[in-house]
Structure formats: structure tokens, C-alpha cells
Amino acid sequence: MKVWSLIAKHLEDTGCCAMVTMTEVLGSAPREAGTRMIIRPDGGFHGTIGGGTLEWHVQAEAQKLMRNSKTLLHFSQHALGPELGQCCGGAVKLLIEVFTKEKLHEVKELAAQEETGLFSTRGHFTADRVVREVINEAHNKLNFDANGDILENFGEKKRQVYLYGAGHIGRALMLNMAALPFDLVWIDSRHNALPSVTAGNVEKIYTPIPVETLATAPDGAFIVIMTHSHSLDLDLVNAALTAERFSYVGVIGSDTKKARFKSRLKSFGMEKTNVEKLICPIGIDGIKSKHPAAIAASVTAELLIKDEEVSKQEAGLDSNNMTDLNRVEKTVKFVQ
């Protein structure tokens, strides 16, 4: 979610809006630290901090804080079980920032930075706002430094998926990925196979030689192969695995197809360790339906699981790392 672009738009439209940031998670909670929502004075919102009673309570609190259209900060802590009746059992700390039109220029500067991709900021707390500056060093998670300043990431990072094949399953997979953190490059060698209307995160490529497009795929991309031709599937698998730079190489098919492809790859001289990286069949276990939409759902789930796994490896993070607000709370004026 591009939060600063949304904030700028709402400040221009209504003169006021609020950003809710989940600053800390203790125990079980519906979302992770760093999750954000943007809330308008009328209660409209973008994003989610997990839904349920917590989100409803926070929306109401944010609307209350925006009534006077003044810039302010509000910290709160919520025990999800005894306080809100949610079964998660954990606790969360939240920061609500109310922005007014007077800060539109600063917000637009951050929105412009957001358009360039991921970026990091260091925020200094004052009595009524967080003063942020863009910094060169990257931070993989929301955190606080020794001075009590907040370190944050903004912008969108999406995994690129190169999908080969525009058949029934390919079309269903494209639709599934429309609202997920992926940018899809969709390739087919058949003229007019790609539909005229696609989701906004899709780039369509018609080419008689699909293998050549692998050269444009970034390191870490996911390669999903489901063309109309087994020989083309094999060519793509061979090229993708030989490149040794993609985080996922999967081809639709059966265990028999997998055995045949592995045998052919070995006959090409490919090392066994590289051959074993091939994913076939693709999709998670437990879904036996052959319906194209069901297969696409299974593959989508597998890609989400793989994306989380690879993202943690790339970031060098433990997903259970927590942040600490205690020292910050002593220096910031709370708005009750």
C-alpha cells in the first residue's frame, strides 16, 4: 500500500486523515508489526490491521481524534483477549498519527519518494507529530534506535512472477494474483491467446520465442510454466534452471512428467542438485480438484508460501523479532 500517496489525496480532498501503525506485537495477533491503515474522517479506510473488534475500535478512535482537525499523536496498547474479546491472546501497540492539510507539502515529498520504490526513514518524535527524514540505510522492519527515533520502511516491494501460458489455469492464476503482492509478466507464443483485459499488475508479452524473455526476469523471480506444449515447457525449465538465479521454477504436470523432465535434464548434462530444484507438480498438497480455478488457487497458495520463505531469507529476518516502544513512550506526549 502506498500510504503517502493516499494521505496526500485525502488531505487534498478532506483536509485531514489518520495513519494507524502497528508498532509492536506481543504473542499471537492478526497482523505483524509495521502493518498500517489510512483512515478518513468519515470512517472510510485503506488497509487493515487485522479486522475484528480491534480494527473497529481503532477506526472509531481515529475518527474521534480527527474531529478537531489538529495534528497529533496517540499511542495505545491493547490486550486482544481480555480487553477486546478476541481469541488471538496476544497484545499490540499502536500509533495513530493525525495529519492536516498544513503538512501536505511534507507528505507530497514522501509520496514522491514512494513512487520510486522502497525507501527507509528515520522519524523523530515531537509532542504532536513524527518528523521523518529519508535515509540511505535500509531497514527490514519497523524498529527504534538508541535515541528513541523510529526507523521505518515505506513503498511497495512485489515479487515478480513470469507466467508462461495463457490457458484456462493461467487465466485463473492471473485473476488470483490481482490483489496479491506480485507483479505478473504473462507470456504466450500464440497470437491472441492473452486476453485483452487483465489486472493492473500484469504485463502481457506475445512472442514466438518465450524462452528469450527469461533474460529480462530479475534475480529471485518466480518462474511458473504451464504452456500448451510439453516441449516448450521443457525448454523453459531447462533455461530457467540453468540460469541458477530464480527462487522458484515450477511446471504444471504429473509425477510422470516430472520424472521424464528430470531424465531429459540430466541427459542435457545438468547437475543433479540443479535438477532437483524443479517443482512439479506445482501447488500445495490437499487440493485434489482438477478444476482450473482450484488448481490456480493451489498454485497461488504455494507461491505465497514460497514468497514468505524467500523474503525472510533475503532480509535475514526472524519473523518473531519484536520492537520496543518503552523508551519512546517516556519521551513522547501522549494524547488521551
PDB file of N, CA and C in Angstrom, residues 121-210:
ATOM      1  N   THR A 121      13.036   5.584   6.352  1.00  0.00           N
ATOM      2  CA  THR A 121      13.041   6.883   7.019  1.00  0.00           C
ATOM      3  C   THR A 121      13.448   6.724   8.474  1.00  0.00           C
ATOM      4  N   ARG A 122      13.979   7.820   9.016  1.00  0.00           N
ATOM      5  CA  ARG A 122      14.183   7.926  10.460  1.00  0.00           C
ATOM      6  C   ARG A 122      13.226   9.009  10.952  1.00  0.00           C
ATOM      7  N   GLY A 123      12.396   8.673  11.923  1.00  0.00           N
ATOM      8  CA  GLY A 123      11.415   9.615  12.422  1.00  0.00           C
ATOM      9  C   GLY A 123      11.723  10.054  13.834  1.00  0.00           C
ATOM     10  N   HIS A 124      11.693  11.367  14.064  1.00  0.00           N
ATOM     11  CA  HIS A 124      11.921  11.939  15.390  1.00  0.00           C
ATOM     12  C   HIS A 124      10.582  12.381  15.972  1.00  0.00           C
ATOM     13  N   PHE A 125      10.291  11.960  17.185  1.00  0.00           N
ATOM     14  CA  PHE A 125       9.023  12.283  17.833  1.00  0.00           C
ATOM     15  C   PHE A 125       9.065  13.671  18.449  1.00  0.00           C
ATOM     16  N   THR A 126       8.039  14.465  18.149  1.00  0.00           N
ATOM     17  CA  THR A 126       7.795  15.720  18.856  1.00  0.00           C
ATOM     18  C   THR A 126       6.505  15.530  19.656  1.00  0.00           C
ATOM     19  N   ALA A 127       5.999  16.604  20.224  1.00  0.00           N
ATOM     20  CA  ALA A 127       4.795  16.491  21.045  1.00  0.00           C
ATOM     21  C   ALA A 127       3.572  16.086  20.244  1.00  0.00           C
ATOM     22  N   ASP A 128       3.529  16.462  18.954  1.00  0.00           N
ATOM     23  CA  ASP A 128       2.307  16.223  18.193  1.00  0.00           C
ATOM     24  C   ASP A 128       2.514  15.559  16.839  1.00  0.00           C
ATOM     25  N   ARG A 129       3.742  15.179  16.507  1.00  0.00           N
ATOM     26  CA  ARG A 129       3.958  14.589  15.190  1.00  0.00           C
ATOM     27  C   ARG A 129       5.271  13.820  15.142  1.00  0.00           C
ATOM     28  N   VAL A 130       5.425  13.066  14.057  1.00  0.00           N
ATOM     29  CA  VAL A 130       6.691  12.399  13.770  1.00  0.00           C
ATOM     30  C   VAL A 130       7.331  13.130  12.604  1.00  0.00           C
ATOM     31  N   VAL A 131       8.525  13.661  12.814  1.00  0.00           N
ATOM     32  CA  VAL A 131       9.259  14.359  11.761  1.00  0.00           C
ATOM     33  C   VAL A 131      10.183  13.336  11.099  1.00  0.00           C
ATOM     34  N   ARG A 132       9.908  13.011   9.844  1.00  0.00           N
ATOM     35  CA  ARG A 132      10.642  11.952   9.151  1.00  0.00           C
ATOM     36  C   ARG A 132      11.625  12.520   8.143  1.00  0.00           C
ATOM     37  N   GLU A 133      12.786  11.843   8.039  1.00  0.00           N
ATOM     38  CA  GLU A 133      13.755  12.154   7.003  1.00  0.00           C
ATOM     39  C   GLU A 133      14.136  10.871   6.297  1.00  0.00           C
ATOM     40  N   VAL A 134      14.298  10.952   4.983  1.00  0.00           N
ATOM     41  CA  VAL A 134      14.696   9.787   4.202  1.00  0.00           C
ATOM     42  C   VAL A 134      16.169   9.497   4.458  1.00  0.00           C
ATOM     43  N   ILE A 135      16.508   8.232   4.676  1.00  0.00           N
ATOM     44  CA  ILE A 135      17.884   7.835   4.957  1.00  0.00           C
ATOM     45  C   ILE A 135      18.329   6.794   3.939  1.00  0.00           C
ATOM     46  N   ASN A 136      19.629   6.677   3.762  1.00  0.00           N
ATOM     47  CA  ASN A 136      20.178   5.769   2.765  1.00  0.00           C
ATOM     48  C   ASN A 136      20.173   4.323   3.221  1.00  0.00           C
ATOM     49  N   GLU A 137      20.424   4.107   4.517  1.00  0.00           N
ATOM     50  CA  GLU A 137      20.486   2.730   5.005  1.00  0.00           C
ATOM     51  C   GLU A 137      19.105   2.095   4.996  1.00  0.00           C
ATOM     52  N   ALA A 138      19.065   0.817   4.624  1.00  0.00           N
ATOM     53  CA  ALA A 138      17.792   0.103   4.542  1.00  0.00           C
ATOM     54  C   ALA A 138      17.495  -0.583   5.866  1.00  0.00           C
ATOM     55  N   HIS A 139      16.223  -0.615   6.234  1.00  0.00           N
ATOM     56  CA  HIS A 139      15.779  -1.314   7.443  1.00  0.00           C
ATOM     57  C   HIS A 139      14.713  -2.314   7.032  1.00  0.00           C
ATOM     58  N   ASN A 140      14.872  -3.537   7.481  1.00  0.00           N
ATOM     59  CA  ASN A 140      13.979  -4.604   7.058  1.00  0.00           C
ATOM     60  C   ASN A 140      12.705  -4.690   7.878  1.00  0.00           C
ATOM     61  N   LYS A 141      12.647  -3.948   8.975  1.00  0.00           N
ATOM     62  CA  LYS A 141      11.456  -3.986   9.809  1.00  0.00           C
ATOM     63  C   LYS A 141      11.339  -2.685  10.576  1.00  0.00           C
ATOM     64  N   LEU A 142      10.143  -2.400  11.050  1.00  0.00           N
ATOM     65  CA  LEU A 142       9.944  -1.245  11.908  1.00  0.00           C
ATOM     66  C   LEU A 142      10.737  -1.446  13.186  1.00  0.00           C
ATOM     67  N   ASN A 143      11.450  -0.407  13.637  1.00  0.00           N
ATOM     68  CA  ASN A 143      12.297  -0.552  14.821  1.00  0.00           C
ATOM     69  C   ASN A 143      12.541   0.819  15.421  1.00  0.00           C
ATOM     70  N   PHE A 144      13.148   0.835  16.598  1.00  0.00           N
ATOM     71  CA  PHE A 144      13.525   2.064  17.269  1.00  0.00           C
ATOM     72  C   PHE A 144      15.003   2.003  17.597  1.00  0.00           C
ATOM     73  N   ASP A 145      15.726   3.115  17.361  1.00  0.00           N
ATOM     74  CA  ASP A 145      17.152   3.104  17.658  1.00  0.00           C
ATOM     75  C   ASP A 145      17.397   3.570  19.092  1.00  0.00           C
ATOM     76  N   ALA A 146      18.673   3.681  19.455  1.00  0.00           N
ATOM     77  CA  ALA A 146      19.024   4.001  20.843  1.00  0.00           C
ATOM     78  C   ALA A 146      18.543   5.382  21.268  1.00  0.00           C
ATOM     79  N   ASN A 147      18.314   6.284  20.302  1.00  0.00           N
ATOM     80  CA  ASN A 147      17.848   7.632  20.623  1.00  0.00           C
ATOM     81  C   ASN A 147      16.329   7.718  20.722  1.00  0.00           C
ATOM     82  N   GLY A 148      15.656   6.618  20.508  1.00  0.00           N
ATOM     83  CA  GLY A 148      14.199   6.637  20.562  1.00  0.00           C
ATOM     84  C   GLY A 148      13.551   7.034  19.261  1.00  0.00           C
ATOM     85  N   ASP A 149      14.341   7.211  18.190  1.00  0.00           N
ATOM     86  CA  ASP A 149      13.768   7.532  16.884  1.00  0.00           C
ATOM     87  C   ASP A 149      13.205   6.266  16.249  1.00  0.00           C
ATOM     88  N   ILE A 150      12.203   6.445  15.421  1.00  0.00           N
ATOM     89  CA  ILE A 150      11.559   5.312  14.764  1.00  0.00           C
ATOM     90  C   ILE A 150      12.154   5.126  13.362  1.00  0.00           C
ATOM     91  N   LEU A 151      12.511   3.898  13.036  1.00  0.00           N
ATOM     92  CA  LEU A 151      13.049   3.546  11.729  1.00  0.00           C
ATOM     93  C   LEU A 151      11.988   2.765  10.978  1.00  0.00           C
ATOM     94  N   GLU A 152      11.639   3.219   9.778  1.00  0.00           N
ATOM     95  CA  GLU A 152      10.524   2.613   9.056  1.00  0.00           C
ATOM     96  C   GLU A 152      10.864   2.398   7.588  1.00  0.00           C
ATOM     97  N   ASN A 153      10.120   1.493   6.979  1.00  0.00           N
ATOM     98  CA  ASN A 153      10.161   1.271   5.536  1.00  0.00           C
ATOM     99  C   ASN A 153       8.834   1.688   4.933  1.00  0.00           C
ATOM    100  N   PHE A 154       8.893   2.259   3.744  1.00  0.00           N
ATOM    101  CA  PHE A 154       7.691   2.606   3.007  1.00  0.00           C
ATOM    102  C   PHE A 154       7.872   2.192   1.546  1.00  0.00           C
ATOM    103  N   GLY A 155       6.787   2.186   0.817  1.00  0.00           N
ATOM    104  CA  GLY A 155       6.821   1.769  -0.574  1.00  0.00           C
ATOM    105  C   GLY A 155       6.426   0.311  -0.704  1.00  0.00           C
ATOM    106  N   GLU A 156       6.284  -0.121  -1.941  1.00  0.00           N
ATOM    107  CA  GLU A 156       5.829  -1.480  -2.212  1.00  0.00           C
ATOM    108  C   GLU A 156       6.956  -2.313  -2.801  1.00  0.00           C
ATOM    109  N   LYS A 157       7.071  -3.527  -2.318  1.00  0.00           N
ATOM    110  CA  LYS A 157       8.007  -4.486  -2.891  1.00  0.00           C
ATOM    111  C   LYS A 157       7.211  -5.712  -3.298  1.00  0.00           C
ATOM    112  N   LYS A 158       7.184  -5.965  -4.591  1.00  0.00           N
ATOM    113  CA  LYS A 158       6.410  -7.095  -5.090  1.00  0.00           C
ATOM    114  C   LYS A 158       7.326  -8.089  -5.792  1.00  0.00           C
ATOM    115  N   ARG A 159       7.049  -9.359  -5.560  1.00  0.00           N
ATOM    116  CA  ARG A 159       7.796 -10.419  -6.235  1.00  0.00           C
ATOM    117  C   ARG A 159       7.364 -10.481  -7.699  1.00  0.00           C
ATOM    118  N   GLN A 160       8.316 -10.555  -8.594  1.00  0.00           N
ATOM    119  CA  GLN A 160       7.960 -10.709  -9.996  1.00  0.00           C
ATOM    120  C   GLN A 160       7.754 -12.187 -10.323  1.00  0.00           C
ATOM    121  N   VAL A 161       6.645 -12.463 -10.969  1.00  0.00           N
ATOM    122  CA  VAL A 161       6.309 -13.810 -11.403  1.00  0.00           C
ATOM    123  C   VAL A 161       6.224 -13.810 -12.918  1.00  0.00           C
ATOM    124  N   TYR A 162       6.995 -14.666 -13.553  1.00  0.00           N
ATOM    125  CA  TYR A 162       6.918 -14.850 -15.001  1.00  0.00           C
ATOM    126  C   TYR A 162       6.061 -16.086 -15.257  1.00  0.00           C
ATOM    127  N   LEU A 163       4.875 -15.848 -15.780  1.00  0.00           N
ATOM    128  CA  LEU A 163       3.913 -16.915 -16.034  1.00  0.00           C
ATOM    129  C   LEU A 163       3.882 -17.217 -17.525  1.00  0.00           C
ATOM    130  N   TYR A 164       4.196 -18.451 -17.868  1.00  0.00           N
ATOM    131  CA  TYR A 164       4.221 -18.883 -19.260  1.00  0.00           C
ATOM    132  C   TYR A 164       2.996 -19.746 -19.549  1.00  0.00           C
ATOM    133  N   GLY A 165       2.114 -19.241 -20.403  1.00  0.00           N
ATOM    134  CA  GLY A 165       0.917 -19.974 -20.777  1.00  0.00           C
ATOM    135  C   GLY A 165      -0.349 -19.245 -20.404  1.00  0.00           C
ATOM    136  N   ALA A 166      -1.234 -19.048 -21.374  1.00  0.00           N
ATOM    137  CA  ALA A 166      -2.484 -18.316 -21.157  1.00  0.00           C
ATOM    138  C   ALA A 166      -3.688 -19.219 -21.349  1.00  0.00           C
ATOM    139  N   GLY A 167      -3.573 -20.457 -20.889  1.00  0.00           N
ATOM    140  CA  GLY A 167      -4.708 -21.364 -20.936  1.00  0.00           C
ATOM    141  C   GLY A 167      -5.671 -21.109 -19.794  1.00  0.00           C
ATOM    142  N   HIS A 168      -6.566 -22.066 -19.535  1.00  0.00           N
ATOM    143  CA  HIS A 168      -7.591 -21.878 -18.501  1.00  0.00           C
ATOM    144  C   HIS A 168      -6.966 -21.662 -17.128  1.00  0.00           C
ATOM    145  N   ILE A 169      -5.957 -22.440 -16.786  1.00  0.00           N
ATOM    146  CA  ILE A 169      -5.335 -22.311 -15.466  1.00  0.00           C
ATOM    147  C   ILE A 169      -4.530 -21.018 -15.385  1.00  0.00           C
ATOM    148  N   GLY A 170      -3.844 -20.676 -16.463  1.00  0.00           N
ATOM    149  CA  GLY A 170      -3.096 -19.428 -16.484  1.00  0.00           C
ATOM    150  C   GLY A 170      -3.994 -18.218 -16.269  1.00  0.00           C
ATOM    151  N   ARG A 171      -5.160 -18.236 -16.898  1.00  0.00           N
ATOM    152  CA  ARG A 171      -6.102 -17.120 -16.728  1.00  0.00           C
ATOM    153  C   ARG A 171      -6.634 -17.057 -15.300  1.00  0.00           C
ATOM    154  N   ALA A 172      -6.934 -18.214 -14.727  1.00  0.00           N
ATOM    155  CA  ALA A 172      -7.416 -18.231 -13.345  1.00  0.00           C
ATOM    156  C   ALA A 172      -6.322 -17.765 -12.386  1.00  0.00           C
ATOM    157  N   LEU A 173      -5.089 -18.142 -12.658  1.00  0.00           N
ATOM    158  CA  LEU A 173      -3.979 -17.722 -11.802  1.00  0.00           C
ATOM    159  C   LEU A 173      -3.774 -16.210 -11.881  1.00  0.00           C
ATOM    160  N   MET A 174      -3.900 -15.648 -13.081  1.00  0.00           N
ATOM    161  CA  MET A 174      -3.779 -14.205 -13.240  1.00  0.00           C
ATOM    162  C   MET A 174      -4.799 -13.467 -12.393  1.00  0.00           C
ATOM    163  N   LEU A 175      -6.032 -13.939 -12.379  1.00  0.00           N
ATOM    164  CA  LEU A 175      -7.077 -13.293 -11.596  1.00  0.00           C
ATOM    165  C   LEU A 175      -6.793 -13.400 -10.100  1.00  0.00           C
ATOM    166  N   ASN A 176      -6.277 -14.553  -9.665  1.00  0.00           N
ATOM    167  CA  ASN A 176      -5.968 -14.736  -8.246  1.00  0.00           C
ATOM    168  C   ASN A 176      -4.912 -13.749  -7.763  1.00  0.00           C
ATOM    169  N   MET A 177      -3.979 -13.434  -8.616  1.00  0.00           N
ATOM    170  CA  MET A 177      -2.832 -12.637  -8.202  1.00  0.00           C
ATOM    171  C   MET A 177      -3.075 -11.138  -8.275  1.00  0.00           C
ATOM    172  N   ALA A 178      -4.264 -10.743  -8.720  1.00  0.00           N
ATOM    173  CA  ALA A 178      -4.551  -9.328  -8.911  1.00  0.00           C
ATOM    174  C   ALA A 178      -4.413  -8.527  -7.621  1.00  0.00           C
ATOM    175  N   ALA A 179      -4.808  -9.107  -6.483  1.00  0.00           N
ATOM    176  CA  ALA A 179      -4.778  -8.369  -5.216  1.00  0.00           C
ATOM    177  C   ALA A 179      -3.656  -8.824  -4.296  1.00  0.00           C
ATOM    178  N   LEU A 180      -2.705  -9.562  -4.828  1.00  0.00           N
ATOM    179  CA  LEU A 180      -1.622 -10.118  -4.021  1.00  0.00           C
ATOM    180  C   LEU A 180      -0.301  -9.411  -4.338  1.00  0.00           C
ATOM    181  N   PRO A 181       0.708  -9.571  -3.475  1.00  0.00           N
ATOM    182  CA  PRO A 181       1.966  -8.823  -3.646  1.00  0.00           C
ATOM    183  C   PRO A 181       2.868  -9.385  -4.733  1.00  0.00           C
ATOM    184  N   PHE A 182       2.336  -9.479  -5.944  1.00  0.00           N
ATOM    185  CA  PHE A 182       3.098  -9.972  -7.077  1.00  0.00           C
ATOM    186  C   PHE A 182       2.915  -9.033  -8.270  1.00  0.00           C
ATOM    187  N   ASP A 183       3.966  -8.900  -9.057  1.00  0.00           N
ATOM    188  CA  ASP A 183       3.858  -8.280 -10.379  1.00  0.00           C
ATOM    189  C   ASP A 183       4.004  -9.410 -11.390  1.00  0.00           C
ATOM    190  N   LEU A 184       3.013  -9.547 -12.238  1.00  0.00           N
ATOM    191  CA  LEU A 184       2.944 -10.690 -13.139  1.00  0.00           C
ATOM    192  C   LEU A 184       3.347 -10.300 -14.555  1.00  0.00           C
ATOM    193  N   VAL A 185       4.322 -11.014 -15.104  1.00  0.00           N
ATOM    194  CA  VAL A 185       4.665 -10.905 -16.518  1.00  0.00           C
ATOM    195  C   VAL A 185       4.130 -12.170 -17.170  1.00  0.00           C
ATOM    196  N   TRP A 186       3.199 -11.992 -18.108  1.00  0.00           N
ATOM    197  CA  TRP A 186       2.432 -13.107 -18.668  1.00  0.00           C
ATOM    198  C   TRP A 186       2.812 -13.284 -20.124  1.00  0.00           C
ATOM    199  N   ILE A 187       3.358 -14.444 -20.449  1.00  0.00           N
ATOM    200  CA  ILE A 187       3.927 -14.677 -21.777  1.00  0.00           C
ATOM    201  C   ILE A 187       3.231 -15.841 -22.469  1.00  0.00           C
ATOM    202  N   ASP A 188       2.976 -15.676 -23.766  1.00  0.00           N
ATOM    203  CA  ASP A 188       2.440 -16.780 -24.571  1.00  0.00           C
ATOM    204  C   ASP A 188       2.939 -16.637 -25.996  1.00  0.00           C
ATOM    205  N   SER A 189       3.145 -17.777 -26.643  1.00  0.00           N
ATOM    206  CA  SER A 189       3.651 -17.779 -28.022  1.00  0.00           C
ATOM    207  C   SER A 189       2.536 -17.817 -29.057  1.00  0.00           C
ATOM    208  N   ARG A 190       1.292 -17.895 -28.586  1.00  0.00           N
ATOM    209  CA  ARG A 190       0.156 -17.987 -29.511  1.00  0.00           C
ATOM    210  C   ARG A 190      -0.484 -16.609 -29.684  1.00  0.00           C
ATOM    211  N   HIS A 191      -0.617 -16.194 -30.891  1.00  0.00           N
ATOM    212  CA  HIS A 191      -1.206 -14.891 -31.163  1.00  0.00           C
ATOM    213  C   HIS A 191      -2.658 -14.863 -30.673  1.00  0.00           C
ATOM    214  N   ASN A 192      -3.018 -13.802 -29.970  1.00  0.00           N
ATOM    215  CA  ASN A 192      -4.363 -13.593 -29.423  1.00  0.00           C
ATOM    216  C   ASN A 192      -4.711 -14.532 -28.264  1.00  0.00           C
ATOM    217  N   ALA A 193      -3.748 -15.273 -27.720  1.00  0.00           N
ATOM    218  CA  ALA A 193      -4.045 -16.136 -26.570  1.00  0.00           C
ATOM    219  C   ALA A 193      -4.226 -15.326 -25.294  1.00  0.00           C
ATOM    220  N   LEU A 194      -3.519 -14.228 -25.184  1.00  0.00           N
ATOM    221  CA  LEU A 194      -3.610 -13.383 -23.993  1.00  0.00           C
ATOM    222  C   LEU A 194      -4.860 -12.515 -24.078  1.00  0.00           C
ATOM    223  N   PRO A 195      -5.660 -12.461 -23.023  1.00  0.00           N
ATOM    224  CA  PRO A 195      -6.909 -11.677 -23.056  1.00  0.00           C
ATOM    225  C   PRO A 195      -6.624 -10.184 -23.155  1.00  0.00           C
ATOM    226  N   SER A 196      -7.578  -9.454 -23.689  1.00  0.00           N
ATOM    227  CA  SER A 196      -7.398  -8.010 -23.874  1.00  0.00           C
ATOM    228  C   SER A 196      -7.452  -7.255 -22.549  1.00  0.00           C
ATOM    229  N   VAL A 197      -8.196  -7.798 -21.571  1.00  0.00           N
ATOM    230  CA  VAL A 197      -8.349  -7.126 -20.282  1.00  0.00           C
ATOM    231  C   VAL A 197      -7.683  -7.964 -19.199  1.00  0.00           C
ATOM    232  N   THR A 198      -6.789  -7.341 -18.433  1.00  0.00           N
ATOM    233  CA  THR A 198      -6.112  -8.024 -17.338  1.00  0.00           C
ATOM    234  C   THR A 198      -6.055  -7.103 -16.124  1.00  0.00           C
ATOM    235  N   ALA A 199      -5.587  -7.646 -15.006  1.00  0.00           N
ATOM    236  CA  ALA A 199      -5.420  -6.852 -13.788  1.00  0.00           C
ATOM    237  C   ALA A 199      -4.302  -5.832 -13.986  1.00  0.00           C
ATOM    238  N   GLY A 200      -4.283  -4.822 -13.119  1.00  0.00           N
ATOM    239  CA  GLY A 200      -3.314  -3.739 -13.256  1.00  0.00           C
ATOM    240  C   GLY A 200      -1.878  -4.152 -13.008  1.00  0.00           C
ATOM    241  N   ASN A 201      -1.669  -5.274 -12.330  1.00  0.00           N
ATOM    242  CA  ASN A 201      -0.296  -5.701 -12.021  1.00  0.00           C
ATOM    243  C   ASN A 201       0.243  -6.696 -13.045  1.00  0.00           C
ATOM    244  N   VAL A 202      -0.360  -6.712 -14.235  1.00  0.00           N
ATOM    245  CA  VAL A 202       0.015  -7.685 -15.268  1.00  0.00           C
ATOM    246  C   VAL A 202       0.622  -6.991 -16.481  1.00  0.00           C
ATOM    247  N   GLU A 203       1.769  -7.494 -16.924  1.00  0.00           N
ATOM    248  CA  GLU A 203       2.363  -7.088 -18.186  1.00  0.00           C
ATOM    249  C   GLU A 203       2.253  -8.268 -19.144  1.00  0.00           C
ATOM    250  N   LYS A 204       1.680  -8.037 -20.319  1.00  0.00           N
ATOM    251  CA  LYS A 204       1.485  -9.112 -21.296  1.00  0.00           C
ATOM    252  C   LYS A 204       2.562  -9.068 -22.370  1.00  0.00           C
ATOM    253  N   ILE A 205       3.065 -10.251 -22.713  1.00  0.00           N
ATOM    254  CA  ILE A 205       4.076 -10.344 -23.768  1.00  0.00           C
ATOM    255  C   ILE A 205       3.698 -11.474 -24.721  1.00  0.00           C
ATOM    256  N   TYR A 206       3.501 -11.121 -25.988  1.00  0.00           N
ATOM    257  CA  TYR A 206       3.354 -12.139 -27.020  1.00  0.00           C
ATOM    258  C   TYR A 206       4.691 -12.260 -27.731  1.00  0.00           C
ATOM    259  N   THR A 207       5.204 -13.475 -27.832  1.00  0.00           N
ATOM    260  CA  THR A 207       6.461 -13.698 -28.515  1.00  0.00           C
ATOM    261  C   THR A 207       6.514 -15.124 -29.047  1.00  0.00           C
ATOM    262  N   PRO A 208       7.019 -15.333 -30.243  1.00  0.00           N
ATOM    263  CA  PRO A 208       7.145 -16.703 -30.761  1.00  0.00           C
ATOM    264  C   PRO A 208       8.265 -17.488 -30.086  1.00  0.00           C
ATOM    265  N   ILE A 209       9.124 -16.783 -29.334  1.00  0.00           N
ATOM    266  CA  ILE A 209      10.237 -17.458 -28.653  1.00  0.00           C
ATOM    267  C   ILE A 209      10.197 -17.077 -27.170  1.00  0.00           C
ATOM    268  N   PRO A 210       9.302 -17.692 -26.377  1.00  0.00           N
ATOM    269  CA  PRO A 210       9.146 -17.325 -24.966  1.00  0.00           C
ATOM    270  C   PRO A 210      10.420 -17.469 -24.136  1.00  0.00           C
TER     271      PRO A 210
END
